[in-house]
CSV table of C-alpha atoms in Angstrom, one decimal:
chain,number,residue,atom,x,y,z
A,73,UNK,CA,73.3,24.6,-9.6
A,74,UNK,CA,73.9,28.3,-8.3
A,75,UNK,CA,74.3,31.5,-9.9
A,76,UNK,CA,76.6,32.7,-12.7
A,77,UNK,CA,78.9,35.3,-11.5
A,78,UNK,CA,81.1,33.4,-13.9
A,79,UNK,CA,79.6,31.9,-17.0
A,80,UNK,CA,80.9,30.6,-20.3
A,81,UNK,CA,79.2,29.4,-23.0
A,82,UNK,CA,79.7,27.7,-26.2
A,83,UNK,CA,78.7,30.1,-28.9
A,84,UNK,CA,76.8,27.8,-31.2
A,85,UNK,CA,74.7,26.1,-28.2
A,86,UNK,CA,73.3,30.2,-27.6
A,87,UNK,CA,72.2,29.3,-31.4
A,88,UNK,CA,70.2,26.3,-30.4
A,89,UNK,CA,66.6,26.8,-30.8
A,90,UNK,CA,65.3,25.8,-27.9
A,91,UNK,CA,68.2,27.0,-25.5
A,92,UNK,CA,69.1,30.8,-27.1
A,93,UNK,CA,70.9,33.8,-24.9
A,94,UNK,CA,70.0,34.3,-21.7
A,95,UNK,CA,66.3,35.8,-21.0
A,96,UNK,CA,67.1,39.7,-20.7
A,97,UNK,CA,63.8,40.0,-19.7
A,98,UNK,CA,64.7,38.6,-16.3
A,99,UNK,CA,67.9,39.9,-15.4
A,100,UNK,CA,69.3,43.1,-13.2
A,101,UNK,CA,67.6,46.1,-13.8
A,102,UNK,CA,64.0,44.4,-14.8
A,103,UNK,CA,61.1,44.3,-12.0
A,104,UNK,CA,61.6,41.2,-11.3
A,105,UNK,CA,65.7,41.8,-10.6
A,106,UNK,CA,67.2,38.4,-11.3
A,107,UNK,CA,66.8,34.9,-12.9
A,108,UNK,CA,68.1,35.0,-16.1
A,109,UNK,CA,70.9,32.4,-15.3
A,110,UNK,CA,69.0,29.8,-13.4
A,111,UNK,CA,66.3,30.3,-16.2
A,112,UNK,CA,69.1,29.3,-18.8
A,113,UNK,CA,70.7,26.5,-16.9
A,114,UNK,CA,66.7,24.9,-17.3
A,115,UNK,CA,66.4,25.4,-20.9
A,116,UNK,CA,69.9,23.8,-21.1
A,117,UNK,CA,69.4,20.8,-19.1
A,118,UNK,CA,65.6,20.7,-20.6
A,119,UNK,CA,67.2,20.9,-24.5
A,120,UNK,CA,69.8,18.0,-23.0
A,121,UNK,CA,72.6,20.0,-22.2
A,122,UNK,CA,74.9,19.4,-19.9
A,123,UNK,CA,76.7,22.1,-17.3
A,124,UNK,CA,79.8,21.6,-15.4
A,125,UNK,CA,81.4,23.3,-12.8
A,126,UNK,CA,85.1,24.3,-13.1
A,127,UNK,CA,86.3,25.3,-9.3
A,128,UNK,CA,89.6,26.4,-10.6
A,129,UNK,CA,87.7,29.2,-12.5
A,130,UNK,CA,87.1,32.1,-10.6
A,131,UNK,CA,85.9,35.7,-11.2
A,132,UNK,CA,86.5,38.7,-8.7
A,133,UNK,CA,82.9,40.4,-7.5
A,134,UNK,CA,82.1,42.8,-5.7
A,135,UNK,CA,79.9,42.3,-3.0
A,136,UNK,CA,77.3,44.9,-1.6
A,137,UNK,CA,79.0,47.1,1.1
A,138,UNK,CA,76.3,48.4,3.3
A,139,UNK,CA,73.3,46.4,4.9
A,140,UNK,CA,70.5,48.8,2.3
A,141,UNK,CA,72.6,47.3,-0.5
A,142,UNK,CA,72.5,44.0,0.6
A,143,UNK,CA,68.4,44.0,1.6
A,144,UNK,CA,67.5,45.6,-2.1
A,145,UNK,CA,69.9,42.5,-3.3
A,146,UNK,CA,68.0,39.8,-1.1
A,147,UNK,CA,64.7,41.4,-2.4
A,148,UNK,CA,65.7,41.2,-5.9
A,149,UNK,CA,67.1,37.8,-5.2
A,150,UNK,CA,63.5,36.3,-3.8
A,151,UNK,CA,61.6,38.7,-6.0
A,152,UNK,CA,63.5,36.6,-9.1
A,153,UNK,CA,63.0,33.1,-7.3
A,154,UNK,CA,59.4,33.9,-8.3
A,155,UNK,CA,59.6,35.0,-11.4
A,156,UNK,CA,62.2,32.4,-12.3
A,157,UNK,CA,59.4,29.7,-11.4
A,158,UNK,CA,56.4,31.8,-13.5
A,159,UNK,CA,58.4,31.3,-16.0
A,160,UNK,CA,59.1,27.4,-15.9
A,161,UNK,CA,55.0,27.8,-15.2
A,162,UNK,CA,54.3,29.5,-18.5
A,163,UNK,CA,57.2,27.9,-20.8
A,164,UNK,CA,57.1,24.6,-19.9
A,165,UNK,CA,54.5,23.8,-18.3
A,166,UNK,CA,56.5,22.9,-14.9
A,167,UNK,CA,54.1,23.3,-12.2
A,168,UNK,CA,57.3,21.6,-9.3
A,169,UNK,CA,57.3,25.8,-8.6
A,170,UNK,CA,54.0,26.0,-6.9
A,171,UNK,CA,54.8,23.7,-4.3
A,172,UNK,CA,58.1,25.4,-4.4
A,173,UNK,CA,56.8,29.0,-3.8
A,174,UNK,CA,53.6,28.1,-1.8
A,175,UNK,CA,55.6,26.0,0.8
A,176,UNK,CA,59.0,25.3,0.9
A,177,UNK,CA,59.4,29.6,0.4
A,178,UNK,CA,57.7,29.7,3.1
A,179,UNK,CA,59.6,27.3,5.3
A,180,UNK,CA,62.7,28.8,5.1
A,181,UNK,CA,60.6,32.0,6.0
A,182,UNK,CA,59.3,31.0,9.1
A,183,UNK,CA,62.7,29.4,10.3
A,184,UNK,CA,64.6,32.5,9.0
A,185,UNK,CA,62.1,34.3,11.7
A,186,UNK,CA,62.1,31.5,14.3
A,187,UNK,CA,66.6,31.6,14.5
A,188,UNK,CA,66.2,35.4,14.7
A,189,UNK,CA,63.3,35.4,17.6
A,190,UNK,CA,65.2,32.5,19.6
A,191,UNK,CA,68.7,34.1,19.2
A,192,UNK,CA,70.3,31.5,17.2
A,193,UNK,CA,70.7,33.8,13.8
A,194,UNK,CA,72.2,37.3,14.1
A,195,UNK,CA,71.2,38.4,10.7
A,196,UNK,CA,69.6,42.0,10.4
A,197,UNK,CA,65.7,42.4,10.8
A,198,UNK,CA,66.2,44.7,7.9
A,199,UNK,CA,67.7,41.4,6.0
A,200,UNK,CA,64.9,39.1,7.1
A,201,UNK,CA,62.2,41.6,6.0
A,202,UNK,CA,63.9,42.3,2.6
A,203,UNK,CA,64.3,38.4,1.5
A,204,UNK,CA,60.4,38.3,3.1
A,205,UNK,CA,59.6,41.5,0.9
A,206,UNK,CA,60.8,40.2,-2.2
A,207,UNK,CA,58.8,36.8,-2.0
A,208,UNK,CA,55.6,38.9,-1.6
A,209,UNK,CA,56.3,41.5,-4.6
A,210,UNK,CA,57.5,38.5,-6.5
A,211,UNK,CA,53.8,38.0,-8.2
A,212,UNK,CA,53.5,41.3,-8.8
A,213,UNK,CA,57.0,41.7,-10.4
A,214,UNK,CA,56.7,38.8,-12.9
A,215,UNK,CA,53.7,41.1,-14.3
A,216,UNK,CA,55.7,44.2,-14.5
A,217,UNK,CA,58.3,42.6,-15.7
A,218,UNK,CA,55.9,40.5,-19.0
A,219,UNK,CA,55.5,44.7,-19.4
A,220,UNK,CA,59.0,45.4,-19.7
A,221,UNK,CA,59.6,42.6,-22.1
A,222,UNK,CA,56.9,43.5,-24.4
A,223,UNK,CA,58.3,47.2,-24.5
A,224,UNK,CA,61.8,47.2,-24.4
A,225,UNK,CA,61.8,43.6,-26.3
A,226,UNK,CA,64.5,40.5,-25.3
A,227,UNK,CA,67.5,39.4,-26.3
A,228,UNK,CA,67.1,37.6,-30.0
A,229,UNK,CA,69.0,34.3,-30.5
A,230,UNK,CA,72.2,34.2,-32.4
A,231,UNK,CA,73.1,34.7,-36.0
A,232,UNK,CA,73.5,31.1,-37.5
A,233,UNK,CA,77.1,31.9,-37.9
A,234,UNK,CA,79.4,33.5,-35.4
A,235,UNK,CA,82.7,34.4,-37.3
A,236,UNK,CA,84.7,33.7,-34.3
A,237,UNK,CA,83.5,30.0,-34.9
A,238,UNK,CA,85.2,30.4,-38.2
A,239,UNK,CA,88.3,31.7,-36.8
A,240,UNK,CA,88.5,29.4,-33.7
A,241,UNK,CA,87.9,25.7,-33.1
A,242,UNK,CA,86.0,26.1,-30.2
A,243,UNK,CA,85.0,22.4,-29.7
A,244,UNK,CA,87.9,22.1,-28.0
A,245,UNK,CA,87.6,25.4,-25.2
């Protein structure tokens, strides 16, 4: 489904009980650096939701700028495919992750390494290492980052009434 550089939401589905804001506890600046949207697009699709991509929506980014900022993003990227999947582990009792992590991850690994030995991938060592990196801290990030969560606490579900829901129709957004 991809990532959410650009999200919208319907306020009162964040109110649903079994969907609720996105998991803080999983997102930039945690140890385990990302997978707080693919998290939510689960829940949705697990509480019946639907999602739908709009192409004429668009959002400017910024991308990383230097190779270092790039490998600590790949890192964070593959350190949160790990922790994205402990979670569907430990909520939901969705154990399609394991195979997941224990062989497709490491697939893609060995081809990443393979294209770069044989000359058919230019990518940076440096890049190849860090996305390697990040799948190897990953189980050790999803326990620092059950830490965090417990200290610093996650984002609580929504009030049962918005007042921009009383303002708006937003049925129809």
């Amino acid at each position: 489904l991809g990532g959410t550089a650009n999200q919208a939401v319907r306020a009162r589905w964040l109110r649903q009980p079994h969907v609720g804001p996105l998991d803080t506890s999983l997102g930039p600046g945690t140890p385990s650096g990302v997978g707080e949207d693919t998290e939510f697009f689960y829940r949705t699709l697990h509480a019946g939701g639907s999602i739908a991509y709009e192409p004429r929506a668009f959002v400017w980014h910024r991308h990383r700028d230097t190779i270092p900022a790039l490998a600590r993003q790949l890192r964070n990227y593959s350190s949160g495919h790990v922790a994205y999947h402990a979670a569907l582990l430990t909520r939901f009792g969705d154990v399609r992750g394991l195979w997941h992590l224990g062989l497709d991850v490491n697939r893609h690994l060995v081809r990443r390494t393979r294209d770069r030995l044989l000359g058919r991938s230019s990518t940076p060592w440096s890049l190849v290492w860090a996305e390697a990196r990040g799948f190897f801290v990953g189980p050790f990030n999803v326990v620092r980052t059950i830490a965090h969560a417990r200290r610093h606490g996650v984002a609580r579900p929504l009030a049962p009434q918005d007042p921009w829901d009383a303002r708006f129709d937003v049925s129809q957004v």
